[in-house]
mmCIF file of C-alpha atoms in Angstrom:
data_model
loop_
_atom_site.group_PDB
_atom_site.id
_atom_site.type_symbol
_atom_site.label_atom_id
_atom_site.label_comp_id
_atom_site.label_asym_id
_atom_site.label_seq_id
_atom_site.Cartn_x
_atom_site.Cartn_y
_atom_site.Cartn_z
ATOM 1 C CA GLY A 1 -14.247 -38.708 -207.309
ATOM 2 C CA ALA A 2 -13.512 -38.119 -210.978
ATOM 3 C CA VAL A 3 -13.156 -41.170 -213.213
ATOM 4 C CA VAL A 4 -10.282 -41.666 -215.620
ATOM 5 C CA SER A 5 -10.081 -44.632 -217.960
ATOM 6 C CA GLN A 6 -7.196 -46.070 -219.931
ATOM 7 C CA HIS A 7 -7.179 -48.371 -222.913
ATOM 8 C CA PRO A 8 -5.833 -50.921 -223.406
ATOM 9 C CA SER A 9 -5.135 -52.289 -219.945
ATOM 10 C CA ARG A 10 -2.519 -54.666 -221.319
ATOM 11 C CA VAL A 11 -0.679 -54.805 -224.606
ATOM 12 C CA ILE A 12 2.016 -57.076 -225.958
ATOM 13 C CA CYS A 13 3.815 -56.036 -229.100
ATOM 14 C CA LYS A 14 6.828 -56.930 -231.163
ATOM 15 C CA SER A 15 9.974 -54.863 -231.088
ATOM 16 C CA GLY A 16 9.890 -52.074 -233.661
ATOM 17 C CA THR A 17 6.147 -51.588 -233.689
ATOM 18 C CA SER A 18 4.217 -48.608 -232.298
ATOM 19 C CA VAL A 19 1.637 -48.746 -229.561
ATOM 20 C CA LYS A 20 -1.034 -46.181 -228.754
ATOM 21 C CA ILE A 21 -2.483 -45.799 -225.261
ATOM 22 C CA GLU A 22 -5.630 -43.762 -224.657
ATOM 23 C CA CYS A 23 -6.498 -41.826 -221.522
ATOM 24 C CA ARG A 24 -10.033 -40.514 -221.086
ATOM 25 C CA SER A 25 -11.710 -38.399 -218.454
ATOM 26 C CA LEU A 26 -15.190 -39.877 -218.232
ATOM 27 C CA ASP A 27 -17.243 -37.403 -216.259
ATOM 28 C CA PHE A 28 -15.314 -34.175 -216.489
ATOM 29 C CA GLN A 29 -13.219 -32.109 -218.847
ATOM 30 C CA ALA A 30 -9.485 -32.105 -218.349
ATOM 31 C CA THR A 31 -7.387 -29.398 -219.911
ATOM 32 C CA THR A 32 -4.308 -30.960 -218.390
ATOM 33 C CA MET A 33 -3.402 -34.622 -218.246
ATOM 34 C CA PHE A 34 -0.174 -36.262 -217.204
ATOM 35 C CA TRP A 35 1.642 -39.384 -218.317
ATOM 36 C CA TYR A 36 3.693 -41.405 -215.868
ATOM 37 C CA ARG A 37 5.830 -44.485 -216.061
ATOM 38 C CA GLN A 38 6.252 -46.865 -213.164
ATOM 39 C CA PHE A 39 8.872 -49.550 -212.737
ATOM 40 C CA PRO A 40 8.262 -52.531 -210.438
ATOM 41 C CA LYS A 41 8.156 -51.643 -206.767
ATOM 42 C CA GLN A 42 8.933 -48.008 -207.472
ATOM 43 C CA SER A 43 7.060 -44.737 -207.348
ATOM 44 C CA LEU A 44 5.657 -42.900 -210.341
ATOM 45 C CA MET A 45 7.966 -41.099 -212.735
ATOM 46 C CA LEU A 46 6.438 -38.175 -214.626
ATOM 47 C CA MET A 47 7.095 -38.382 -218.357
ATOM 48 C CA ALA A 48 5.162 -35.444 -219.725
ATOM 49 C CA THR A 49 2.359 -32.978 -219.238
ATOM 50 C CA SER A 50 -0.349 -33.076 -221.881
ATOM 51 C CA ASN A 51 -2.181 -29.826 -222.513
ATOM 52 C CA GLU A 52 -5.343 -29.688 -224.582
ATOM 53 C CA GLY A 53 -4.774 -27.885 -227.838
ATOM 54 C CA SER A 54 -1.051 -27.370 -227.417
ATOM 55 C CA LYS A 55 2.206 -29.277 -227.429
ATOM 56 C CA ALA A 56 3.051 -31.558 -224.567
ATOM 57 C CA THR A 57 5.771 -30.617 -222.120
ATOM 58 C CA TYR A 58 8.300 -33.390 -221.612
ATOM 59 C CA GLU A 59 10.401 -34.047 -218.538
ATOM 60 C CA GLN A 60 14.144 -34.067 -218.810
ATOM 61 C CA GLY A 61 15.430 -37.275 -220.332
ATOM 62 C CA VAL A 62 12.160 -38.245 -221.983
ATOM 63 C CA GLU A 63 12.401 -38.416 -225.785
ATOM 64 C CA LYS A 64 9.513 -36.531 -227.330
ATOM 65 C CA ASP A 65 9.940 -38.290 -230.672
ATOM 66 C CA LYS A 66 9.801 -41.628 -228.912
ATOM 67 C CA PHE A 67 6.769 -40.910 -226.791
ATOM 68 C CA LEU A 68 4.264 -38.950 -228.867
ATOM 69 C CA ILE A 69 1.490 -37.250 -226.949
ATOM 70 C CA ASN A 70 -1.680 -35.829 -228.432
ATOM 71 C CA HIS A 71 -4.397 -34.066 -226.453
ATOM 72 C CA ALA A 72 -6.908 -33.206 -229.125
ATOM 73 C CA SER A 73 -9.976 -32.889 -226.940
ATOM 74 C CA LEU A 74 -10.868 -32.012 -223.371
ATOM 75 C CA THR A 75 -11.502 -35.645 -222.522
ATOM 76 C CA LEU A 76 -8.840 -37.563 -224.419
ATOM 77 C CA SER A 77 -5.070 -37.716 -224.386
ATOM 78 C CA THR A 78 -3.059 -40.364 -226.213
ATOM 79 C CA LEU A 79 0.471 -41.628 -225.712
ATOM 80 C CA THR A 80 2.105 -43.401 -228.637
ATOM 81 C CA VAL A 81 5.257 -45.373 -227.990
ATOM 82 C CA THR A 82 7.006 -45.398 -231.338
ATOM 83 C CA SER A 83 9.380 -48.126 -232.482
ATOM 84 C CA ALA A 84 9.007 -49.876 -229.174
ATOM 85 C CA HIS A 85 11.893 -51.890 -227.727
ATOM 86 C CA PRO A 86 12.022 -54.286 -224.783
ATOM 87 C CA GLU A 87 13.379 -51.532 -222.513
ATOM 88 C CA ASP A 88 10.119 -49.632 -223.083
ATOM 89 C CA SER A 89 8.248 -52.404 -221.305
ATOM 90 C CA SER A 90 6.669 -50.825 -218.262
ATOM 91 C CA PHE A 91 3.468 -49.773 -216.530
ATOM 92 C CA TYR A 92 2.179 -46.529 -218.019
ATOM 93 C CA ILE A 93 -0.334 -44.484 -216.049
ATOM 94 C CA CYS A 94 -2.157 -41.308 -216.972
ATOM 95 C CA SER A 95 -3.829 -38.810 -214.728
ATOM 96 C CA ALA A 96 -6.145 -35.871 -215.210
ATOM 97 C CA ARG A 97 -5.927 -32.663 -213.268
ATOM 98 C CA VAL A 98 -9.030 -31.378 -211.552
ATOM 99 C CA PRO A 99 -8.540 -27.765 -210.559
ATOM 100 C CA ARG A 100 -9.956 -26.941 -207.191
ATOM 101 C CA ARG A 101 -10.254 -23.668 -205.416
ATOM 102 C CA PHE A 102 -7.962 -24.978 -202.733
ATOM 103 C CA GLY A 103 -5.495 -27.538 -203.970
ATOM 104 C CA ASP A 104 -5.431 -29.165 -207.375
ATOM 105 C CA THR A 105 -6.022 -32.872 -207.443
ATOM 106 C CA GLN A 106 -5.011 -35.502 -209.961
ATOM 107 C CA TYR A 107 -7.120 -38.569 -210.611
ATOM 108 C CA PHE A 108 -5.375 -41.564 -212.108
ATOM 109 C CA GLY A 109 -6.315 -44.092 -214.717
ATOM 110 C CA PRO A 110 -5.968 -47.824 -214.040
ATOM 111 C CA GLY A 111 -2.724 -48.072 -215.990
ATOM 112 C CA THR A 112 -1.536 -49.908 -219.084
ATOM 113 C CA ARG A 113 0.947 -52.761 -218.896
ATOM 114 C CA LEU A 114 3.150 -52.695 -221.992
ATOM 115 C CA THR A 115 5.302 -55.682 -222.828
ATOM 116 C CA VAL A 116 7.616 -55.438 -225.820
ATOM 117 C CA LEU A 117 8.966 -58.739 -227.071
ATOM 118 C CA THR B 1 17.354 -35.705 -205.344
ATOM 119 C CA GLN B 2 13.985 -36.769 -203.992
ATOM 120 C CA LEU B 3 12.055 -33.635 -203.051
ATOM 121 C CA LEU B 4 9.579 -35.650 -201.006
ATOM 122 C CA GLU B 5 11.037 -38.262 -198.716
ATOM 123 C CA GLN B 6 8.738 -41.008 -197.592
ATOM 124 C CA SER B 7 9.478 -43.274 -194.683
ATOM 125 C CA PRO B 8 9.598 -46.073 -194.066
ATOM 126 C CA GLN B 9 10.012 -47.641 -197.490
ATOM 127 C CA PHE B 10 8.480 -50.880 -196.311
ATOM 128 C CA LEU B 11 6.293 -51.783 -193.372
ATOM 129 C CA SER B 12 5.083 -55.224 -192.384
ATOM 130 C CA ILE B 13 2.670 -55.485 -189.471
ATOM 131 C CA GLN B 14 0.074 -57.809 -188.011
ATOM 132 C CA GLU B 15 -3.629 -57.200 -188.392
ATOM 133 C CA GLY B 16 -4.889 -54.939 -185.614
ATOM 134 C CA GLU B 17 -1.656 -53.003 -185.168
ATOM 135 C CA ASN B 18 -1.269 -49.295 -185.893
ATOM 136 C CA LEU B 19 1.093 -47.760 -188.416
ATOM 137 C CA THR B 20 2.306 -44.342 -189.463
ATOM 138 C CA VAL B 21 3.812 -43.270 -192.768
ATOM 139 C CA TYR B 22 5.745 -40.037 -193.029
ATOM 140 C CA CYS B 23 6.272 -37.670 -195.920
ATOM 141 C CA ASN B 24 8.888 -34.940 -195.498
ATOM 142 C CA SER B 25 10.310 -32.164 -197.616
ATOM 143 C CA SER B 26 12.327 -28.989 -197.379
ATOM 144 C CA SER B 27 9.911 -27.397 -199.841
ATOM 145 C CA VAL B 28 6.560 -25.827 -199.089
ATOM 146 C CA PHE B 29 3.563 -27.314 -200.867
ATOM 147 C CA SER B 30 0.238 -25.649 -201.551
ATOM 148 C CA SER B 31 -1.493 -28.999 -201.179
ATOM 149 C CA LEU B 32 -0.589 -32.595 -200.622
ATOM 150 C CA GLN B 33 -2.323 -35.739 -201.732
ATOM 151 C CA TRP B 34 -2.161 -39.276 -200.415
ATOM 152 C CA TYR B 35 -2.818 -42.201 -202.734
ATOM 153 C CA ARG B 36 -2.988 -45.961 -202.307
ATOM 154 C CA GLN B 37 -2.007 -48.209 -205.160
ATOM 155 C CA GLU B 38 -2.520 -51.938 -205.505
ATOM 156 C CA PRO B 39 -0.447 -54.108 -207.866
ATOM 157 C CA GLY B 40 -1.399 -53.684 -211.503
ATOM 158 C CA GLU B 41 -3.715 -50.761 -210.828
ATOM 159 C CA GLY B 42 -3.514 -46.990 -210.853
ATOM 160 C CA PRO B 43 -3.201 -44.946 -207.655
ATOM 161 C CA VAL B 44 -6.464 -44.147 -205.917
ATOM 162 C CA LEU B 45 -6.823 -40.800 -204.214
ATOM 163 C CA LEU B 46 -7.356 -41.039 -200.470
ATOM 164 C CA VAL B 47 -7.248 -37.401 -199.420
ATOM 165 C CA THR B 48 -6.073 -33.901 -200.299
ATOM 166 C CA VAL B 49 -4.851 -31.617 -197.533
ATOM 167 C CA VAL B 50 -4.350 -27.937 -198.178
ATOM 168 C CA THR B 51 -4.154 -26.023 -194.880
ATOM 169 C CA GLY B 52 -1.134 -26.065 -192.592
ATOM 170 C CA GLY B 53 -1.957 -28.011 -189.445
ATOM 171 C CA GLU B 54 -4.967 -29.635 -191.068
ATOM 172 C CA VAL B 55 -6.091 -33.040 -189.841
ATOM 173 C CA LYS B 56 -8.460 -35.198 -191.866
ATOM 174 C CA LYS B 57 -9.955 -38.501 -190.830
ATOM 175 C CA LEU B 58 -11.331 -41.188 -193.086
ATOM 176 C CA LYS B 59 -12.588 -44.038 -190.920
ATOM 177 C CA ARG B 60 -9.401 -45.634 -189.562
ATOM 178 C CA LEU B 61 -7.081 -43.349 -191.537
ATOM 179 C CA THR B 62 -5.869 -40.027 -190.145
ATOM 180 C CA PHE B 63 -3.974 -37.572 -192.320
ATOM 181 C CA GLN B 64 -2.054 -34.594 -191.027
ATOM 182 C CA PHE B 65 -0.474 -31.697 -192.886
ATOM 183 C CA GLY B 66 2.380 -29.959 -191.079
ATOM 184 C CA ASP B 67 1.986 -26.390 -189.899
ATOM 185 C CA ALA B 68 4.619 -25.219 -192.374
ATOM 186 C CA ARG B 69 3.117 -27.336 -195.182
ATOM 187 C CA LYS B 70 6.400 -29.163 -195.681
ATOM 188 C CA ASP B 71 5.471 -32.508 -194.221
ATOM 189 C CA SER B 72 2.567 -34.858 -193.779
ATOM 190 C CA SER B 73 1.720 -38.122 -192.102
ATOM 191 C CA LEU B 74 -0.738 -40.935 -192.562
ATOM 192 C CA HIS B 75 -1.769 -42.952 -189.544
ATOM 193 C CA ILE B 76 -3.778 -46.148 -189.798
ATOM 194 C CA THR B 77 -5.455 -47.498 -186.683
ATOM 195 C CA ALA B 78 -6.146 -51.219 -186.291
ATOM 196 C CA ALA B 79 -4.797 -52.097 -189.710
ATOM 197 C CA GLN B 80 -6.562 -54.733 -191.760
ATOM 198 C CA PRO B 81 -5.255 -56.928 -194.606
ATOM 199 C CA GLY B 82 -7.264 -54.750 -196.997
ATOM 200 C CA ASP B 83 -4.979 -51.844 -196.104
ATOM 201 C CA THR B 84 -2.104 -53.619 -197.846
ATOM 202 C CA GLY B 85 -0.723 -51.606 -200.739
ATOM 203 C CA LEU B 86 1.695 -48.945 -201.874
ATOM 204 C CA TYR B 87 1.031 -45.601 -200.232
ATOM 205 C CA LEU B 88 2.180 -42.537 -202.116
ATOM 206 C CA CYS B 89 2.294 -38.932 -201.037
ATOM 207 C CA ALA B 90 2.398 -36.221 -203.680
ATOM 208 C CA GLY B 91 2.822 -32.501 -203.246
ATOM 209 C CA ALA B 92 1.711 -29.662 -205.475
ATOM 210 C CA ARG B 93 3.337 -26.264 -205.529
ATOM 211 C CA ARG B 94 1.101 -23.446 -206.641
ATOM 212 C CA ARG B 95 3.654 -21.873 -208.921
ATOM 213 C CA ALA B 96 5.160 -25.100 -210.215
ATOM 214 C CA ALA B 97 5.179 -25.122 -214.008
ATOM 215 C CA GLY B 98 2.370 -27.198 -215.413
ATOM 216 C CA ASN B 99 0.730 -27.922 -212.053
ATOM 217 C CA LYS B 100 2.868 -30.999 -211.645
ATOM 218 C CA LEU B 101 2.845 -33.222 -208.602
ATOM 219 C CA THR B 102 6.039 -34.233 -206.856
ATOM 220 C CA PHE B 103 5.779 -37.817 -205.680
ATOM 221 C CA GLY B 104 7.428 -39.432 -202.726
ATOM 222 C CA GLY B 105 9.202 -42.737 -203.170
ATOM 223 C CA GLY B 106 6.286 -44.692 -201.757
ATOM 224 C CA THR B 107 5.761 -46.884 -198.708
ATOM 225 C CA ARG B 108 4.898 -50.492 -199.248
ATOM 226 C CA VAL B 109 2.578 -51.689 -196.471
ATOM 227 C CA LEU B 110 1.865 -55.346 -195.792
ATOM 228 C CA VAL B 111 -0.767 -56.216 -193.211
ATOM 229 C CA LYS B 112 -0.658 -59.875 -192.304
ATOM 230 C CA PRO B 113 -3.803 -61.609 -191.038
#
């Protein structure tokens, strides 16, 4: 399967600071990546679709100025949580889409645990 | 409204028992993926099913895609403690904007030794 990495795996920051999370596809090129947020004991909630070379598409209710997404290359997408607050504390997971002739597949990164103090 | 309903939400069984997780929708999907996620980690892809009526087997795991491509099931035979985790189904619709996946609510499986 395709390998997706995320960095950092854990980050603790003070309220009001910004945090950048990187998502990389290691052995393939990904024109489309996705950013999810997951609360404890819940399923994944899609935040936005990151498209290489163009603006990200945000899901309803997700503030684009709060969660900045940049997909500058075919192997890297970044999510920046700006002016983080304790309610932004969560598990953030990215995935990369691998187009297949029959049925697209998404491969997920290991996730980033963000704690905002 | 959850487009993909997973059931049950939680399942606790003894090692050696069988279990089945269901994923149902009123929508048709072009493909459906099953993932397993362990605490503090990202979901790991188990299988992708694309053809209505398709059955795929991975060792003790059997995946089935409904004939109408609206539902799917995951059956585990002789469950082991290593099967413990959160199982997620996710459907893709060919014409969905941005090739997004629709996730089910997840089934938390606990296999006790």
